[in-house]
XYZ file of C-alpha atoms in Angstrom:
268
model
C -30.049 15.791 1.251
C -27.295 18.153 2.439
C -24.137 18.991 0.515
C -21.138 18.692 2.854
C -17.750 20.234 2.055
C -14.485 19.008 3.564
C -11.261 21.016 3.613
C -7.940 19.194 3.314
C -5.162 21.764 3.532
C -1.723 22.698 4.834
C -1.667 24.946 7.913
C 1.122 27.273 9.031
C 1.956 26.590 12.679
C 0.838 29.491 14.892
C -0.001 31.715 11.903
C -3.640 32.111 12.855
C -4.327 34.865 10.339
C -3.090 32.793 7.406
C -4.887 29.655 8.546
C -8.164 31.465 9.085
C -7.697 32.991 5.636
C -7.504 29.476 4.195
C -10.708 28.530 6.016
C -12.401 31.708 4.772
C -11.429 30.980 1.159
C -12.686 27.411 1.455
C -15.929 28.542 3.070
C -16.532 31.007 0.251
C -15.890 28.381 -2.421
C -17.943 25.738 -0.648
C -20.899 28.054 -0.111
C -20.822 29.115 -3.759
C -21.029 25.423 -4.703
C -24.123 25.014 -2.542
C -22.537 23.326 0.480
C -24.318 23.853 3.800
C -21.421 22.890 6.097
C -17.605 22.930 5.907
C -15.492 20.499 7.948
C -11.864 21.479 8.671
C -8.890 19.508 10.115
C -7.772 19.072 13.722
C -6.233 22.225 15.294
C -6.109 23.798 11.830
C -6.444 27.461 12.892
C -3.268 27.197 15.008
C -1.527 24.414 13.086
C -0.819 20.921 14.328
C 2.248 21.085 16.585
C 1.011 20.156 20.078
C 4.049 21.091 22.185
C 4.662 24.349 20.328
C 1.014 25.289 20.512
C 0.963 24.618 24.242
C 4.205 26.554 24.846
C 3.701 29.492 22.493
C -0.027 30.095 22.054
C -1.456 32.728 24.367
C -4.712 31.171 25.624
C -6.099 34.673 25.967
C -6.332 34.815 22.156
C -8.634 31.805 21.894
C -11.917 33.737 22.298
C -10.830 36.060 19.486
C -9.965 33.114 17.216
C -13.333 31.531 17.908
C -15.006 34.850 17.097
C -13.091 35.076 13.824
C -14.190 31.578 12.821
C -17.809 32.292 13.745
C -17.532 35.414 11.577
C -16.301 33.312 8.656
C -19.368 31.100 8.946
C -21.678 34.095 9.229
C -20.091 36.068 6.392
C -20.176 33.137 3.986
C -23.537 31.769 5.106
C -22.223 28.267 5.774
C -22.000 26.142 8.913
C -18.447 25.375 10.017
C -16.628 22.732 12.060
C -13.324 23.918 13.510
C -10.881 22.478 16.046
C -8.948 24.481 18.639
C -7.262 24.037 22.002
C -9.411 24.882 25.003
C -8.290 25.627 28.543
C -10.546 24.263 31.266
C -11.218 26.145 34.526
C -8.792 23.828 36.314
C -6.023 24.812 33.873
C -6.043 21.636 31.784
C -5.582 22.077 28.032
C -7.712 19.905 25.735
C -8.177 19.477 21.995
C -11.722 20.399 21.025
C -13.992 20.732 18.033
C -16.958 23.049 17.556
C -19.859 23.131 15.108
C -21.311 26.572 14.413
C -24.284 27.242 12.179
C -24.409 29.601 9.196
C -24.966 32.517 11.562
C -21.966 31.629 13.725
C -23.978 30.282 16.671
C -22.436 27.305 18.477
C -24.469 24.117 18.136
C -22.120 21.402 19.355
C -18.818 21.040 21.202
C -16.589 18.030 21.802
C -13.278 17.422 23.598
C -10.870 14.691 22.466
C -10.923 11.549 24.610
C -8.061 9.518 23.103
C -4.743 11.372 22.768
C -2.198 10.023 20.289
C 1.508 9.823 21.026
C 3.899 11.579 23.355
C 3.465 14.967 21.679
C -0.269 15.169 22.361
C -0.035 13.597 25.814
C 2.736 16.020 26.742
C 0.651 19.046 25.780
C -2.977 18.144 26.412
C -5.206 16.241 28.826
C -7.759 13.651 27.682
C -11.452 14.388 28.079
C -14.022 11.917 29.377
C -17.394 13.133 28.107
C -19.149 11.059 25.413
C -19.926 12.578 22.024
C -23.135 14.577 22.078
C -25.667 14.631 19.245
C -27.571 17.583 17.815
C -30.247 17.968 15.148
C -28.497 19.787 12.320
C -30.092 20.489 8.945
C -32.409 17.532 9.499
C -29.563 15.125 10.309
C -28.614 13.864 13.771
C -24.983 14.979 13.939
C -22.076 14.241 16.264
C -18.296 14.721 16.414
C -15.146 12.959 17.532
C -11.525 13.949 16.849
C -8.792 12.051 14.991
C -7.550 9.089 17.097
C -10.992 8.798 18.737
C -12.460 7.384 15.534
C -9.999 4.480 15.628
C -11.817 3.131 18.690
C -15.103 1.451 17.766
C -16.513 2.334 21.192
C -16.253 6.067 20.481
C -18.135 5.875 17.197
C -20.688 3.465 18.601
C -21.301 5.869 21.516
C -22.358 8.495 18.985
C -24.442 6.022 17.008
C -26.418 4.704 19.978
C -27.226 8.321 20.866
C -28.840 8.608 17.461
C -26.058 10.071 15.314
C -26.527 9.714 11.557
C -23.523 11.876 10.610
C -20.131 11.912 12.348
C -17.770 14.825 11.690
C -14.099 14.106 12.381
C -11.338 16.738 12.282
C -8.017 14.870 12.143
C -4.236 15.229 11.876
C -2.991 11.934 10.457
C 0.646 11.588 9.453
C 2.072 9.545 6.610
C 2.392 5.821 7.177
C -1.150 5.265 8.436
C -2.887 4.825 5.090
C -5.095 2.002 6.368
C -6.927 4.398 8.698
C -8.822 6.349 6.014
C -8.756 3.579 3.414
C -9.993 0.711 5.600
C -10.828 1.670 9.174
C -12.987 4.733 8.421
C -15.174 2.790 6.026
C -15.513 -0.003 8.576
C -16.553 2.484 11.268
C -19.195 3.937 8.972
C -20.486 0.480 8.082
C -20.544 -1.057 11.567
C -22.293 1.937 13.149
C -24.308 2.734 10.007
C -23.684 6.459 9.803
C -21.868 8.784 7.437
C -18.310 9.582 8.547
C -16.496 12.657 7.234
C -12.773 12.718 8.069
C -10.804 15.927 7.329
C -6.996 15.732 7.400
C -4.063 18.089 6.950
C -1.857 17.927 3.840
C 1.852 18.658 3.430
C 4.377 19.349 6.207
C 3.865 21.261 9.454
C 6.623 21.651 12.013
C 8.527 18.714 10.538
C 5.534 16.348 10.468
C 4.453 14.985 7.087
C 0.706 14.515 6.780
C -0.983 11.818 4.750
C -3.856 13.801 3.295
C -6.260 11.103 2.167
C -9.384 12.655 3.685
C -12.551 10.633 3.106
C -16.312 10.748 3.374
C -17.808 7.262 3.847
C -21.483 6.354 3.752
C -23.486 4.227 6.219
C -23.048 1.178 3.973
C -19.269 1.619 3.910
C -19.305 3.070 0.398
C -16.729 5.744 -0.383
C -18.560 8.992 -1.177
C -15.441 11.130 -1.679
C -11.693 10.744 -1.216
C -8.705 13.085 -1.449
C -5.150 12.470 -2.570
C -2.088 13.814 -0.712
C -2.431 17.482 -1.769
C -4.716 20.271 -0.540
C -8.226 19.724 -1.806
C -11.855 20.595 -1.180
C -14.127 17.538 -1.165
C -17.900 17.455 -1.555
C -20.520 14.796 -0.869
C -24.264 14.685 -0.401
C -25.232 13.331 3.031
C -28.637 12.533 4.502
C -30.444 11.086 7.465
C -32.308 8.701 5.175
C -29.151 6.841 4.153
C -28.361 5.993 7.788
C -31.944 4.986 8.532
C -32.133 2.800 5.444
C -28.881 1.011 6.317
C -30.137 0.347 9.847
C -33.288 -1.255 8.478
C -31.429 -3.538 6.082
C -29.094 -4.869 8.796
C -30.175 -3.798 12.314
C -26.763 -3.809 14.023
C -27.713 -1.139 16.549
C -31.077 -2.621 17.423
C -29.693 -6.126 17.864
C -26.685 -5.286 20.020
C -26.474 -7.036 23.413
C -24.571 -4.564 25.632
C -25.655 -6.440 28.765
C -23.383 -9.256 27.640
C -20.438 -7.199 26.409
C -19.737 -5.587 29.773
C -19.748 -8.978 31.442
C -17.409 -10.353 28.798
C -14.883 -7.580 29.380
C -14.949 -7.992 33.160
C -14.647 -11.782 33.073
C -11.328 -13.513 33.693
C -10.430 -16.807 32.183
């Protein structure tokens, strides 16, 4: 069993020092409570304002920000999931997430596949690589970002690669309450893994965030849920819970992907 901490908080757009300070405070509190990993929201260190971030953030500062976040993990002795822009060698900007261990070493990286809305599509390019899976604290762990989790194919791609825990930094605005309250629990249930979904709270650059972060178990049960305000959530997660759920109802084992592809390509 691993105690997971989830940060729901309000970021200041392009105030990296303040935002990293918030992460540091949360990491300290979470570690003191016995948590082994802290999940933070989408683009939290720079704030969620895609066009401003693209126009005003100096990409040359990104290695320093990543170093600062690795230092937070190392100093507090807790693994950390953070989300930042990344600039590819061909010049494309993408939204990414990174898992570092308690010593600040990178274990897992992911780039967002499904971009939401004109703001994101105007600032970033979509990725194409599937979610990877890594052994982390005895749990097979993967990541997707925000809108990705609303596509069952993205979560299932992680599950069929063996994921038992899915970590999801997000930036969900008000008006989409059904995503954490209904859809996230369905994703956890249908792919039989734990889903942790960390959102912003409050207003950033004129956008009002829902809050409502959740941690849902492999049976769809709600393990923890936040209200609209900044909050630090905790839940125990394990590999055994995913394995047990998959034995009770073997969704993954009894899939028929040979049929599904044919169904999608058929015309009627």
